[in-house]
mmCIF file with all atom_site columns, C-alpha atoms in Angstrom:
data_model
loop_
_atom_site.group_PDB
_atom_site.id
_atom_site.type_symbol
_atom_site.label_atom_id
_atom_site.label_alt_id
_atom_site.label_comp_id
_atom_site.label_asym_id
_atom_site.label_entity_id
_atom_site.label_seq_id
_atom_site.pdbx_PDB_ins_code
_atom_site.Cartn_x
_atom_site.Cartn_y
_atom_site.Cartn_z
_atom_site.occupancy
_atom_site.B_iso_or_equiv
_atom_site.pdbx_formal_charge
_atom_site.auth_seq_id
_atom_site.auth_comp_id
_atom_site.auth_asym_id
_atom_site.auth_atom_id
_atom_site.pdbx_PDB_model_num
ATOM 1   C CA . UNK A 1 1   ? 0.000   0.000  0.000   1.00 0.00 ? 11  UNK A CA 1
ATOM 2   C CA . UNK A 1 2   ? 1.248   3.560  -0.706  1.00 0.00 ? 12  UNK A CA 1
ATOM 3   C CA . UNK A 1 3   ? 2.659   5.215  2.424   1.00 0.00 ? 13  UNK A CA 1
ATOM 4   C CA . UNK A 1 4   ? 3.087   8.832  1.353   1.00 0.00 ? 14  UNK A CA 1
ATOM 5   C CA . UNK A 1 5   ? 1.238   11.350 -0.804  1.00 0.00 ? 15  UNK A CA 1
ATOM 6   C CA . UNK A 1 6   ? 3.943   10.914 -3.436  1.00 0.00 ? 16  UNK A CA 1
ATOM 7   C CA . UNK A 1 7   ? 3.470   7.138  -3.389  1.00 0.00 ? 17  UNK A CA 1
ATOM 8   C CA . UNK A 1 8   ? -0.324  7.557  -3.702  1.00 0.00 ? 18  UNK A CA 1
ATOM 9   C CA . UNK A 1 9   ? -0.017  9.917  -6.623  1.00 0.00 ? 19  UNK A CA 1
ATOM 10  C CA . UNK A 1 10  ? 2.460   7.639  -8.343  1.00 0.00 ? 20  UNK A CA 1
ATOM 11  C CA . UNK A 1 11  ? 0.002   4.762  -7.970  1.00 0.00 ? 21  UNK A CA 1
ATOM 12  C CA . UNK A 1 12  ? -2.836  6.853  -9.378  1.00 0.00 ? 22  UNK A CA 1
ATOM 13  C CA . UNK A 1 13  ? -0.643  7.917  -12.309 1.00 0.00 ? 23  UNK A CA 1
ATOM 14  C CA . UNK A 1 14  ? 0.015   4.263  -13.062 1.00 0.00 ? 24  UNK A CA 1
ATOM 15  C CA . UNK A 1 15  ? -3.651  3.329  -12.762 1.00 0.00 ? 25  UNK A CA 1
ATOM 16  C CA . UNK A 1 16  ? -4.849  6.161  -14.969 1.00 0.00 ? 26  UNK A CA 1
ATOM 17  C CA . UNK A 1 17  ? -2.249  5.412  -17.660 1.00 0.00 ? 27  UNK A CA 1
ATOM 18  C CA . UNK A 1 18  ? -3.704  1.921  -17.855 1.00 0.00 ? 28  UNK A CA 1
ATOM 19  C CA . UNK A 1 19  ? -7.124  3.407  -18.614 1.00 0.00 ? 29  UNK A CA 1
ATOM 20  C CA . UNK A 1 20  ? -6.029  6.095  -21.063 1.00 0.00 ? 30  UNK A CA 1
ATOM 21  C CA . UNK A 1 21  ? -6.494  3.824  -24.064 1.00 0.00 ? 31  UNK A CA 1
ATOM 22  C CA . UNK A 1 22  ? -10.178 3.306  -23.245 1.00 0.00 ? 32  UNK A CA 1
ATOM 23  C CA . UNK A 1 23  ? -12.524 5.794  -24.944 1.00 0.00 ? 33  UNK A CA 1
ATOM 24  C CA . UNK A 1 24  ? -14.955 7.592  -22.673 1.00 0.00 ? 34  UNK A CA 1
ATOM 25  C CA . UNK A 1 25  ? -17.541 10.315 -22.762 1.00 0.00 ? 35  UNK A CA 1
ATOM 26  C CA . UNK A 1 26  ? -16.192 13.344 -20.842 1.00 0.00 ? 36  UNK A CA 1
ATOM 27  C CA . UNK A 1 27  ? -17.166 13.140 -17.192 1.00 0.00 ? 37  UNK A CA 1
ATOM 28  C CA . UNK A 1 28  ? -18.544 9.595  -17.309 1.00 0.00 ? 38  UNK A CA 1
ATOM 29  C CA . UNK A 1 29  ? -17.188 6.929  -14.988 1.00 0.00 ? 39  UNK A CA 1
ATOM 30  C CA . UNK A 1 30  ? -17.827 3.372  -13.911 1.00 0.00 ? 40  UNK A CA 1
ATOM 31  C CA . UNK A 1 31  ? -19.516 3.150  -10.489 1.00 0.00 ? 41  UNK A CA 1
ATOM 32  C CA . UNK A 1 32  ? -17.030 2.407  -7.731  1.00 0.00 ? 42  UNK A CA 1
ATOM 33  C CA . UNK A 1 33  ? -13.497 1.110  -8.093  1.00 0.00 ? 43  UNK A CA 1
ATOM 34  C CA . UNK A 1 34  ? -10.360 2.913  -9.186  1.00 0.00 ? 44  UNK A CA 1
ATOM 35  C CA . UNK A 1 35  ? -12.101 5.055  -11.772 1.00 0.00 ? 45  UNK A CA 1
ATOM 36  C CA . UNK A 1 36  ? -14.362 6.499  -9.078  1.00 0.00 ? 46  UNK A CA 1
ATOM 37  C CA . UNK A 1 37  ? -11.269 7.381  -7.016  1.00 0.00 ? 47  UNK A CA 1
ATOM 38  C CA . UNK A 1 38  ? -9.776  9.168  -10.009 1.00 0.00 ? 48  UNK A CA 1
ATOM 39  C CA . UNK A 1 39  ? -13.005 11.099 -10.534 1.00 0.00 ? 49  UNK A CA 1
ATOM 40  C CA . UNK A 1 40  ? -13.178 12.054 -6.872  1.00 0.00 ? 50  UNK A CA 1
ATOM 41  C CA . UNK A 1 41  ? -9.596  13.312 -6.873  1.00 0.00 ? 51  UNK A CA 1
ATOM 42  C CA . UNK A 1 42  ? -10.121 15.329 -10.059 1.00 0.00 ? 52  UNK A CA 1
ATOM 43  C CA . UNK A 1 43  ? -13.379 16.883 -8.883  1.00 0.00 ? 53  UNK A CA 1
ATOM 44  C CA . UNK A 1 44  ? -11.887 17.781 -5.507  1.00 0.00 ? 54  UNK A CA 1
ATOM 45  C CA . UNK A 1 45  ? -8.987  19.453 -7.295  1.00 0.00 ? 55  UNK A CA 1
ATOM 46  C CA . UNK A 1 46  ? -11.478 21.275 -9.539  1.00 0.00 ? 56  UNK A CA 1
ATOM 47  C CA . UNK A 1 47  ? -13.455 22.521 -6.553  1.00 0.00 ? 57  UNK A CA 1
ATOM 48  C CA . UNK A 1 48  ? -10.233 23.688 -4.869  1.00 0.00 ? 58  UNK A CA 1
ATOM 49  C CA . UNK A 1 49  ? -9.198  25.572 -8.003  1.00 0.00 ? 59  UNK A CA 1
ATOM 50  C CA . UNK A 1 50  ? -12.597 27.214 -8.449  1.00 0.00 ? 60  UNK A CA 1
ATOM 51  C CA . UNK A 1 51  ? -12.640 28.323 -4.821  1.00 0.00 ? 61  UNK A CA 1
ATOM 52  C CA . UNK A 1 52  ? -9.129  29.727 -5.081  1.00 0.00 ? 62  UNK A CA 1
ATOM 53  C CA . UNK A 1 53  ? -9.166  31.522 -8.429  1.00 0.00 ? 63  UNK A CA 1
ATOM 54  C CA . UNK A 1 54  ? -12.513 31.152 -10.226 1.00 0.00 ? 64  UNK A CA 1
ATOM 55  C CA . UNK A 1 55  ? -13.557 29.581 -13.498 1.00 0.00 ? 65  UNK A CA 1
ATOM 56  C CA . UNK A 1 56  ? -11.438 31.613 -15.900 1.00 0.00 ? 66  UNK A CA 1
ATOM 57  C CA . UNK A 1 57  ? -8.239  30.492 -14.155 1.00 0.00 ? 67  UNK A CA 1
ATOM 58  C CA . UNK A 1 58  ? -9.165  26.795 -14.319 1.00 0.00 ? 68  UNK A CA 1
ATOM 59  C CA . UNK A 1 59  ? -6.273  24.929 -15.947 1.00 0.00 ? 69  UNK A CA 1
ATOM 60  C CA . UNK A 1 60  ? -6.537  21.263 -16.969 1.00 0.00 ? 70  UNK A CA 1
ATOM 61  C CA . UNK A 1 61  ? -2.817  20.570 -16.497 1.00 0.00 ? 71  UNK A CA 1
ATOM 62  C CA . UNK A 1 62  ? -2.876  22.046 -13.005 1.00 0.00 ? 72  UNK A CA 1
ATOM 63  C CA . UNK A 1 63  ? -5.960  20.010 -12.110 1.00 0.00 ? 73  UNK A CA 1
ATOM 64  C CA . UNK A 1 64  ? -4.234  16.813 -13.239 1.00 0.00 ? 74  UNK A CA 1
ATOM 65  C CA . UNK A 1 65  ? -1.132  17.642 -11.205 1.00 0.00 ? 75  UNK A CA 1
ATOM 66  C CA . UNK A 1 66  ? -3.148  18.534 -8.102  1.00 0.00 ? 76  UNK A CA 1
ATOM 67  C CA . UNK A 1 67  ? -5.181  15.342 -8.346  1.00 0.00 ? 77  UNK A CA 1
ATOM 68  C CA . UNK A 1 68  ? -2.160  13.147 -9.059  1.00 0.00 ? 78  UNK A CA 1
ATOM 69  C CA . UNK A 1 69  ? -3.785  11.967 -12.294 1.00 0.00 ? 79  UNK A CA 1
ATOM 70  C CA . UNK A 1 70  ? -2.341  11.650 -15.774 1.00 0.00 ? 80  UNK A CA 1
ATOM 71  C CA . UNK A 1 71  ? -3.040  14.668 -17.980 1.00 0.00 ? 81  UNK A CA 1
ATOM 72  C CA . UNK A 1 72  ? -4.196  12.442 -20.824 1.00 0.00 ? 82  UNK A CA 1
ATOM 73  C CA . UNK A 1 73  ? -6.875  10.942 -18.592 1.00 0.00 ? 83  UNK A CA 1
ATOM 74  C CA . UNK A 1 74  ? -8.159  14.353 -17.546 1.00 0.00 ? 84  UNK A CA 1
ATOM 75  C CA . UNK A 1 75  ? -8.322  15.633 -21.123 1.00 0.00 ? 85  UNK A CA 1
ATOM 76  C CA . UNK A 1 76  ? -9.866  12.395 -22.424 1.00 0.00 ? 86  UNK A CA 1
ATOM 77  C CA . UNK A 1 77  ? -12.580 12.104 -19.792 1.00 0.00 ? 87  UNK A CA 1
ATOM 78  C CA . UNK A 1 78  ? -13.488 15.748 -19.180 1.00 0.00 ? 88  UNK A CA 1
ATOM 79  C CA . UNK A 1 79  ? -12.324 17.409 -22.383 1.00 0.00 ? 89  UNK A CA 1
ATOM 80  C CA . UNK A 1 80  ? -12.155 20.975 -21.105 1.00 0.00 ? 90  UNK A CA 1
ATOM 81  C CA . UNK A 1 81  ? -12.602 23.132 -17.996 1.00 0.00 ? 91  UNK A CA 1
ATOM 82  C CA . UNK A 1 82  ? -16.288 23.279 -18.919 1.00 0.00 ? 92  UNK A CA 1
ATOM 83  C CA . UNK A 1 83  ? -16.485 19.486 -18.721 1.00 0.00 ? 93  UNK A CA 1
ATOM 84  C CA . UNK A 1 84  ? -14.908 19.575 -15.269 1.00 0.00 ? 94  UNK A CA 1
ATOM 85  C CA . UNK A 1 85  ? -17.370 22.153 -13.984 1.00 0.00 ? 95  UNK A CA 1
ATOM 86  C CA . UNK A 1 86  ? -20.354 20.317 -15.467 1.00 0.00 ? 96  UNK A CA 1
ATOM 87  C CA . UNK A 1 87  ? -19.321 17.048 -13.818 1.00 0.00 ? 97  UNK A CA 1
ATOM 88  C CA . UNK A 1 88  ? -18.630 18.819 -10.523 1.00 0.00 ? 98  UNK A CA 1
ATOM 89  C CA . UNK A 1 89  ? -22.187 20.160 -10.565 1.00 0.00 ? 99  UNK A CA 1
ATOM 90  C CA . UNK A 1 90  ? -23.569 16.668 -11.171 1.00 0.00 ? 100 UNK A CA 1
ATOM 91  C CA . UNK A 1 91  ? -21.515 15.401 -8.252  1.00 0.00 ? 101 UNK A CA 1
ATOM 92  C CA . UNK A 1 92  ? -22.678 18.263 -6.015  1.00 0.00 ? 102 UNK A CA 1
ATOM 93  C CA . UNK A 1 93  ? -26.299 17.422 -6.830  1.00 0.00 ? 103 UNK A CA 1
ATOM 94  C CA . UNK A 1 94  ? -25.677 13.789 -5.871  1.00 0.00 ? 104 UNK A CA 1
ATOM 95  C CA . UNK A 1 95  ? -24.098 14.830 -2.560  1.00 0.00 ? 105 UNK A CA 1
ATOM 96  C CA . UNK A 1 96  ? -26.707 17.427 -1.572  1.00 0.00 ? 106 UNK A CA 1
ATOM 97  C CA . UNK A 1 97  ? -28.466 17.076 1.761   1.00 0.00 ? 107 UNK A CA 1
ATOM 98  C CA . UNK A 1 98  ? -32.062 15.795 1.776   1.00 0.00 ? 108 UNK A CA 1
ATOM 99  C CA . UNK A 1 99  ? -34.970 18.141 2.449   1.00 0.00 ? 109 UNK A CA 1
ATOM 100 C CA . UNK A 1 100 ? -35.982 18.824 6.038   1.00 0.00 ? 110 UNK A CA 1
ATOM 101 C CA . UNK A 1 101 ? -39.296 17.821 7.605   1.00 0.00 ? 111 UNK A CA 1
ATOM 102 C CA . UNK A 1 102 ? -39.770 20.069 10.637  1.00 0.00 ? 112 UNK A CA 1
ATOM 103 C CA . UNK A 1 103 ? -43.503 19.548 11.046  1.00 0.00 ? 113 UNK A CA 1
ATOM 104 C CA . UNK A 1 104 ? -44.544 22.933 9.677   1.00 0.00 ? 114 UNK A CA 1
ATOM 105 C CA . UNK A 1 105 ? -44.279 24.663 6.318   1.00 0.00 ? 115 UNK A CA 1
ATOM 106 C CA . UNK A 1 106 ? -42.673 27.720 7.871   1.00 0.00 ? 116 UNK A CA 1
ATOM 107 C CA . UNK A 1 107 ? -40.077 25.523 9.541   1.00 0.00 ? 117 UNK A CA 1
ATOM 108 C CA . UNK A 1 108 ? -39.338 23.649 6.316   1.00 0.00 ? 118 UNK A CA 1
ATOM 109 C CA . UNK A 1 109 ? -38.948 26.867 4.321   1.00 0.00 ? 119 UNK A CA 1
ATOM 110 C CA . UNK A 1 110 ? -36.746 28.314 7.050   1.00 0.00 ? 120 UNK A CA 1
ATOM 111 C CA . UNK A 1 111 ? -34.555 25.207 6.903   1.00 0.00 ? 121 UNK A CA 1
ATOM 112 C CA . UNK A 1 112 ? -34.221 25.602 3.143   1.00 0.00 ? 122 UNK A CA 1
ATOM 113 C CA . UNK A 1 113 ? -33.346 29.297 3.410   1.00 0.00 ? 123 UNK A CA 1
ATOM 114 C CA . UNK A 1 114 ? -30.821 28.550 6.142   1.00 0.00 ? 124 UNK A CA 1
ATOM 115 C CA . UNK A 1 115 ? -29.148 25.920 3.976   1.00 0.00 ? 125 UNK A CA 1
ATOM 116 C CA . UNK A 1 116 ? -28.920 28.313 1.017   1.00 0.00 ? 126 UNK A CA 1
ATOM 117 C CA . UNK A 1 117 ? -27.621 31.085 3.267   1.00 0.00 ? 127 UNK A CA 1
ATOM 118 C CA . UNK A 1 118 ? -24.998 28.834 4.851   1.00 0.00 ? 128 UNK A CA 1
ATOM 119 C CA . UNK A 1 119 ? -23.770 27.702 1.448   1.00 0.00 ? 129 UNK A CA 1
ATOM 120 C CA . UNK A 1 120 ? -23.556 31.161 -0.088  1.00 0.00 ? 130 UNK A CA 1
ATOM 121 C CA . UNK A 1 121 ? -21.855 32.741 2.914   1.00 0.00 ? 131 UNK A CA 1
ATOM 122 C CA . UNK A 1 122 ? -19.306 29.948 3.316   1.00 0.00 ? 132 UNK A CA 1
ATOM 123 C CA . UNK A 1 123 ? -15.931 31.291 2.215   1.00 0.00 ? 133 UNK A CA 1
ATOM 124 C CA . UNK A 1 124 ? -15.172 28.205 0.138   1.00 0.00 ? 134 UNK A CA 1
ATOM 125 C CA . UNK A 1 125 ? -18.563 27.185 -1.256  1.00 0.00 ? 135 UNK A CA 1
ATOM 126 C CA . UNK A 1 126 ? -19.617 30.761 -1.904  1.00 0.00 ? 136 UNK A CA 1
ATOM 127 C CA . UNK A 1 127 ? -16.569 31.176 -4.123  1.00 0.00 ? 137 UNK A CA 1
ATOM 128 C CA . UNK A 1 128 ? -17.311 27.877 -5.882  1.00 0.00 ? 138 UNK A CA 1
ATOM 129 C CA . UNK A 1 129 ? -20.884 28.944 -6.644  1.00 0.00 ? 139 UNK A CA 1
ATOM 130 C CA . UNK A 1 130 ? -19.768 32.301 -7.979  1.00 0.00 ? 140 UNK A CA 1
ATOM 131 C CA . UNK A 1 131 ? -17.382 30.445 -10.270 1.00 0.00 ? 141 UNK A CA 1
ATOM 132 C CA . UNK A 1 132 ? -19.907 27.954 -11.601 1.00 0.00 ? 142 UNK A CA 1
ATOM 133 C CA . UNK A 1 133 ? -22.517 30.676 -12.177 1.00 0.00 ? 143 UNK A CA 1
ATOM 134 C CA . UNK A 1 134 ? -19.889 32.627 -14.117 1.00 0.00 ? 144 UNK A CA 1
ATOM 135 C CA . UNK A 1 135 ? -19.127 29.505 -16.156 1.00 0.00 ? 145 UNK A CA 1
ATOM 136 C CA . UNK A 1 136 ? -22.833 28.957 -16.857 1.00 0.00 ? 146 UNK A CA 1
ATOM 137 C CA . UNK A 1 137 ? -23.160 32.526 -18.097 1.00 0.00 ? 147 UNK A CA 1
ATOM 138 C CA . UNK A 1 138 ? -20.738 31.893 -20.947 1.00 0.00 ? 148 UNK A CA 1
ATOM 139 C CA . UNK A 1 139 ? -21.179 28.201 -21.797 1.00 0.00 ? 149 UNK A CA 1
ATOM 140 C CA . UNK A 1 140 ? -24.301 26.209 -22.650 1.00 0.00 ? 150 UNK A CA 1
ATOM 141 C CA . UNK A 1 141 ? -23.023 22.911 -21.214 1.00 0.00 ? 151 UNK A CA 1
ATOM 142 C CA . UNK A 1 142 ? -22.324 24.559 -17.875 1.00 0.00 ? 152 UNK A CA 1
ATOM 143 C CA . UNK A 1 143 ? -25.693 26.291 -18.002 1.00 0.00 ? 153 UNK A CA 1
ATOM 144 C CA . UNK A 1 144 ? -27.445 22.943 -18.537 1.00 0.00 ? 154 UNK A CA 1
ATOM 145 C CA . UNK A 1 145 ? -25.464 21.366 -15.691 1.00 0.00 ? 155 UNK A CA 1
ATOM 146 C CA . UNK A 1 146 ? -26.296 24.252 -13.352 1.00 0.00 ? 156 UNK A CA 1
ATOM 147 C CA . UNK A 1 147 ? -29.952 23.986 -14.332 1.00 0.00 ? 157 UNK A CA 1
ATOM 148 C CA . UNK A 1 148 ? -29.811 20.265 -13.572 1.00 0.00 ? 158 UNK A CA 1
ATOM 149 C CA . UNK A 1 149 ? -28.286 20.924 -10.164 1.00 0.00 ? 159 UNK A CA 1
ATOM 150 C CA . UNK A 1 150 ? -31.022 23.353 -9.155  1.00 0.00 ? 160 UNK A CA 1
ATOM 151 C CA . UNK A 1 151 ? -33.756 21.241 -10.710 1.00 0.00 ? 161 UNK A CA 1
ATOM 152 C CA . UNK A 1 152 ? -32.618 18.322 -8.537  1.00 0.00 ? 162 UNK A CA 1
ATOM 153 C CA . UNK A 1 153 ? -32.625 20.509 -5.422  1.00 0.00 ? 163 UNK A CA 1
ATOM 154 C CA . UNK A 1 154 ? -36.075 21.915 -6.181  1.00 0.00 ? 164 UNK A CA 1
ATOM 155 C CA . UNK A 1 155 ? -37.469 18.445 -6.781  1.00 0.00 ? 165 UNK A CA 1
ATOM 156 C CA . UNK A 1 156 ? -36.011 17.332 -3.448  1.00 0.00 ? 166 UNK A CA 1
ATOM 157 C CA . UNK A 1 157 ? -37.618 20.198 -1.526  1.00 0.00 ? 167 UNK A CA 1
ATOM 158 C CA . UNK A 1 158 ? -40.881 20.744 -3.433  1.00 0.00 ? 168 UNK A CA 1
ATOM 159 C CA . UNK A 1 159 ? -42.797 18.070 -1.427  1.00 0.00 ? 169 UNK A CA 1
ATOM 160 C CA . UNK A 1 160 ? -42.744 20.383 1.622   1.00 0.00 ? 170 UNK A CA 1
ATOM 161 C CA . UNK A 1 161 ? -45.625 22.215 -0.077  1.00 0.00 ? 171 UNK A CA 1
ATOM 162 C CA . UNK A 1 162 ? -47.691 19.029 -0.265  1.00 0.00 ? 172 UNK A CA 1
ATOM 163 C CA . UNK A 1 163 ? -47.085 18.347 3.419   1.00 0.00 ? 173 UNK A CA 1
ATOM 164 C CA . UNK A 1 164 ? -48.044 21.927 4.224   1.00 0.00 ? 174 UNK A CA 1
ATOM 165 C CA . UNK A 1 165 ? -51.238 21.564 2.191   1.00 0.00 ? 175 UNK A CA 1
ATOM 166 C CA . UNK A 1 166 ? -52.092 18.328 4.012   1.00 0.00 ? 176 UNK A CA 1
ATOM 167 C CA . UNK A 1 167 ? -51.827 20.227 7.313   1.00 0.00 ? 177 UNK A CA 1
ATOM 168 C CA . UNK A 1 168 ? -54.126 22.959 5.966   1.00 0.00 ? 178 UNK A CA 1
ATOM 169 C CA . UNK A 1 169 ? -51.402 25.616 5.910   1.00 0.00 ? 179 UNK A CA 1
ATOM 170 C CA . UNK A 1 170 ? -51.693 26.418 2.195   1.00 0.00 ? 180 UNK A CA 1
ATOM 171 C CA . UNK A 1 171 ? -53.919 25.555 -0.744  1.00 0.00 ? 181 UNK A CA 1
ATOM 172 C CA . UNK A 1 172 ? -53.526 22.040 -2.205  1.00 0.00 ? 182 UNK A CA 1
ATOM 173 C CA . UNK A 1 173 ? -52.924 23.517 -5.659  1.00 0.00 ? 183 UNK A CA 1
ATOM 174 C CA . UNK A 1 174 ? -49.745 25.319 -4.536  1.00 0.00 ? 184 UNK A CA 1
ATOM 175 C CA . UNK A 1 175 ? -46.809 24.722 -6.893  1.00 0.00 ? 185 UNK A CA 1
ATOM 176 C CA . UNK A 1 176 ? -44.048 23.564 -4.564  1.00 0.00 ? 186 UNK A CA 1
ATOM 177 C CA . UNK A 1 177 ? -41.294 24.299 -7.059  1.00 0.00 ? 187 UNK A CA 1
ATOM 178 C CA . UNK A 1 178 ? -42.377 27.935 -7.437  1.00 0.00 ? 188 UNK A CA 1
ATOM 179 C CA . UNK A 1 179 ? -42.683 28.267 -3.671  1.00 0.00 ? 189 UNK A CA 1
ATOM 180 C CA . UNK A 1 180 ? -39.111 27.072 -3.144  1.00 0.00 ? 190 UNK A CA 1
ATOM 181 C CA . UNK A 1 181 ? -37.840 29.339 -5.911  1.00 0.00 ? 191 UNK A CA 1
ATOM 182 C CA . UNK A 1 182 ? -39.400 32.277 -4.107  1.00 0.00 ? 192 UNK A CA 1
ATOM 183 C CA . UNK A 1 183 ? -37.470 31.409 -0.948  1.00 0.00 ? 193 UNK A CA 1
ATOM 184 C CA . UNK A 1 184 ? -34.015 31.235 -2.506  1.00 0.00 ? 194 UNK A CA 1
ATOM 185 C CA . UNK A 1 185 ? -34.358 33.874 -5.249  1.00 0.00 ? 195 UNK A CA 1
ATOM 186 C CA . UNK A 1 186 ? -33.886 36.944 -2.997  1.00 0.00 ? 196 UNK A CA 1
ATOM 187 C CA . UNK A 1 187 ? -30.794 35.373 -1.459  1.00 0.00 ? 197 UNK A CA 1
ATOM 188 C CA . UNK A 1 188 ? -29.211 34.622 -4.830  1.00 0.00 ? 198 UNK A CA 1
ATOM 189 C CA . UNK A 1 189 ? -30.103 38.121 -6.049  1.00 0.00 ? 199 UNK A CA 1
ATOM 190 C CA . UNK A 1 190 ? -28.157 39.688 -3.196  1.00 0.00 ? 200 UNK A CA 1
ATOM 191 C CA . UNK A 1 191 ? -25.333 37.185 -3.615  1.00 0.00 ? 201 UNK A CA 1
ATOM 192 C CA . UNK A 1 192 ? -24.825 37.411 -7.393  1.00 0.00 ? 202 UNK A CA 1
ATOM 193 C CA . UNK A 1 193 ? -26.413 40.645 -8.630  1.00 0.00 ? 203 UNK A CA 1
ATOM 194 C CA . UNK A 1 194 ? -26.137 43.347 -5.981  1.00 0.00 ? 204 UNK A CA 1
ATOM 195 C CA . UNK A 1 195 ? -23.291 41.644 -4.065  1.00 0.00 ? 205 UNK A CA 1
ATOM 196 C CA . UNK A 1 196 ? -24.778 42.765 -0.760  1.00 0.00 ? 206 UNK A CA 1
ATOM 197 C CA . UNK A 1 197 ? -23.923 41.084 2.552   1.00 0.00 ? 207 UNK A CA 1
ATOM 198 C CA . UNK A 1 198 ? -26.215 38.199 3.448   1.00 0.00 ? 208 UNK A CA 1
ATOM 199 C CA . UNK A 1 199 ? -27.402 37.338 6.931   1.00 0.00 ? 209 UNK A CA 1
ATOM 200 C CA . UNK A 1 200 ? -30.116 35.498 8.882   1.00 0.00 ? 210 UNK A CA 1
ATOM 201 C CA . UNK A 1 201 ? -32.476 38.470 8.631   1.00 0.00 ? 211 UNK A CA 1
ATOM 202 C CA . UNK A 1 202 ? -32.395 38.210 4.843   1.00 0.00 ? 212 UNK A CA 1
ATOM 203 C CA . UNK A 1 203 ? -33.250 34.508 4.991   1.00 0.00 ? 213 UNK A CA 1
ATOM 204 C CA . UNK A 1 204 ? -36.087 35.145 7.439   1.00 0.00 ? 214 UNK A CA 1
ATOM 205 C CA . UNK A 1 205 ? -37.484 37.923 5.243   1.00 0.00 ? 215 UNK A CA 1
ATOM 206 C CA . UNK A 1 206 ? -37.397 35.661 2.192   1.00 0.00 ? 216 UNK A CA 1
ATOM 207 C CA . UNK A 1 207 ? -39.267 32.931 4.071   1.00 0.00 ? 217 UNK A CA 1
ATOM 208 C CA . UNK A 1 208 ? -41.905 35.342 5.365   1.00 0.00 ? 218 UNK A CA 1
ATOM 209 C CA . UNK A 1 209 ? -42.502 36.792 1.904   1.00 0.00 ? 219 UNK A CA 1
ATOM 210 C CA . UNK A 1 210 ? -42.724 33.381 0.221   1.00 0.00 ? 220 UNK A CA 1
ATOM 211 C CA . UNK A 1 211 ? -45.055 32.037 2.904   1.00 0.00 ? 221 UNK A CA 1
ATOM 212 C CA . UNK A 1 212 ? -47.351 35.063 2.692   1.00 0.00 ? 222 UNK A CA 1
ATOM 213 C CA . UNK A 1 213 ? -47.488 34.748 -1.088  1.00 0.00 ? 223 UNK A CA 1
ATOM 214 C CA . UNK A 1 214 ? -48.301 31.038 -0.824  1.00 0.00 ? 224 UNK A CA 1
ATOM 215 C CA . UNK A 1 215 ? -51.067 31.686 1.692   1.00 0.00 ? 225 UNK A CA 1
ATOM 216 C CA . UNK A 1 216 ? -52.527 34.262 -0.719  1.00 0.00 ? 226 UNK A CA 1
ATOM 217 C CA . UNK A 1 217 ? -52.531 31.728 -3.560  1.00 0.00 ? 227 UNK A CA 1
ATOM 218 C CA . UNK A 1 218 ? -49.754 33.350 -5.577  1.00 0.00 ? 228 UNK A CA 1
ATOM 219 C CA . UNK A 1 219 ? -48.193 29.991 -6.412  1.00 0.00 ? 229 UNK A CA 1
ATOM 220 C CA . UNK A 1 220 ? -51.338 28.183 -7.544  1.00 0.00 ? 230 UNK A CA 1
ATOM 221 C CA . UNK A 1 221 ? -50.408 25.586 -10.142 1.00 0.00 ? 231 UNK A CA 1
ATOM 222 C CA . UNK A 1 222 ? -51.481 26.492 -13.665 1.00 0.00 ? 232 UNK A CA 1
#
């Protein structure tokens, strides 16, 4: 077994060279095994690079070196910095926390807003999200991947509206996806557009506004 970081990277270099002759769609991997370890190392290096310097400074050679992976493997499997970011977003969606069930709609929406707030105000993850949003603004593949990430999160949280309707808190025809969008949208606006500081009061205000709109029927499914 490898005993040092250098030994581990040398082993990964050897393993990835063995796979370089196999064609692959950028970002696709076999479940589990050595290929999954390579993907994890590359995506961790990508996240580190995005947090440190943003999308436009993302360099495939540097990612390969940081991950201890052969450059040919990185280029073959991910193709470009865009491919790295798109796969990172898919991985982030897979790793996202499940929706909360606090027993009340207000509590569930507050939990969602708190999660968004914590992510955006985290020094590392906030920088990563700024980078991937910037990438999505200039590349269609990244835009589709970012859309997929948020679609997965909305689908995870949208059932809180159904539970709230079952408790009589809101109308049964409330569109849960639109309700959840209304919670996070003000936070992302401050984060990406106006670049204003974000705090708990902003999250609470977003929840109160979304809940009031839902109670008034603003999110009735069409």
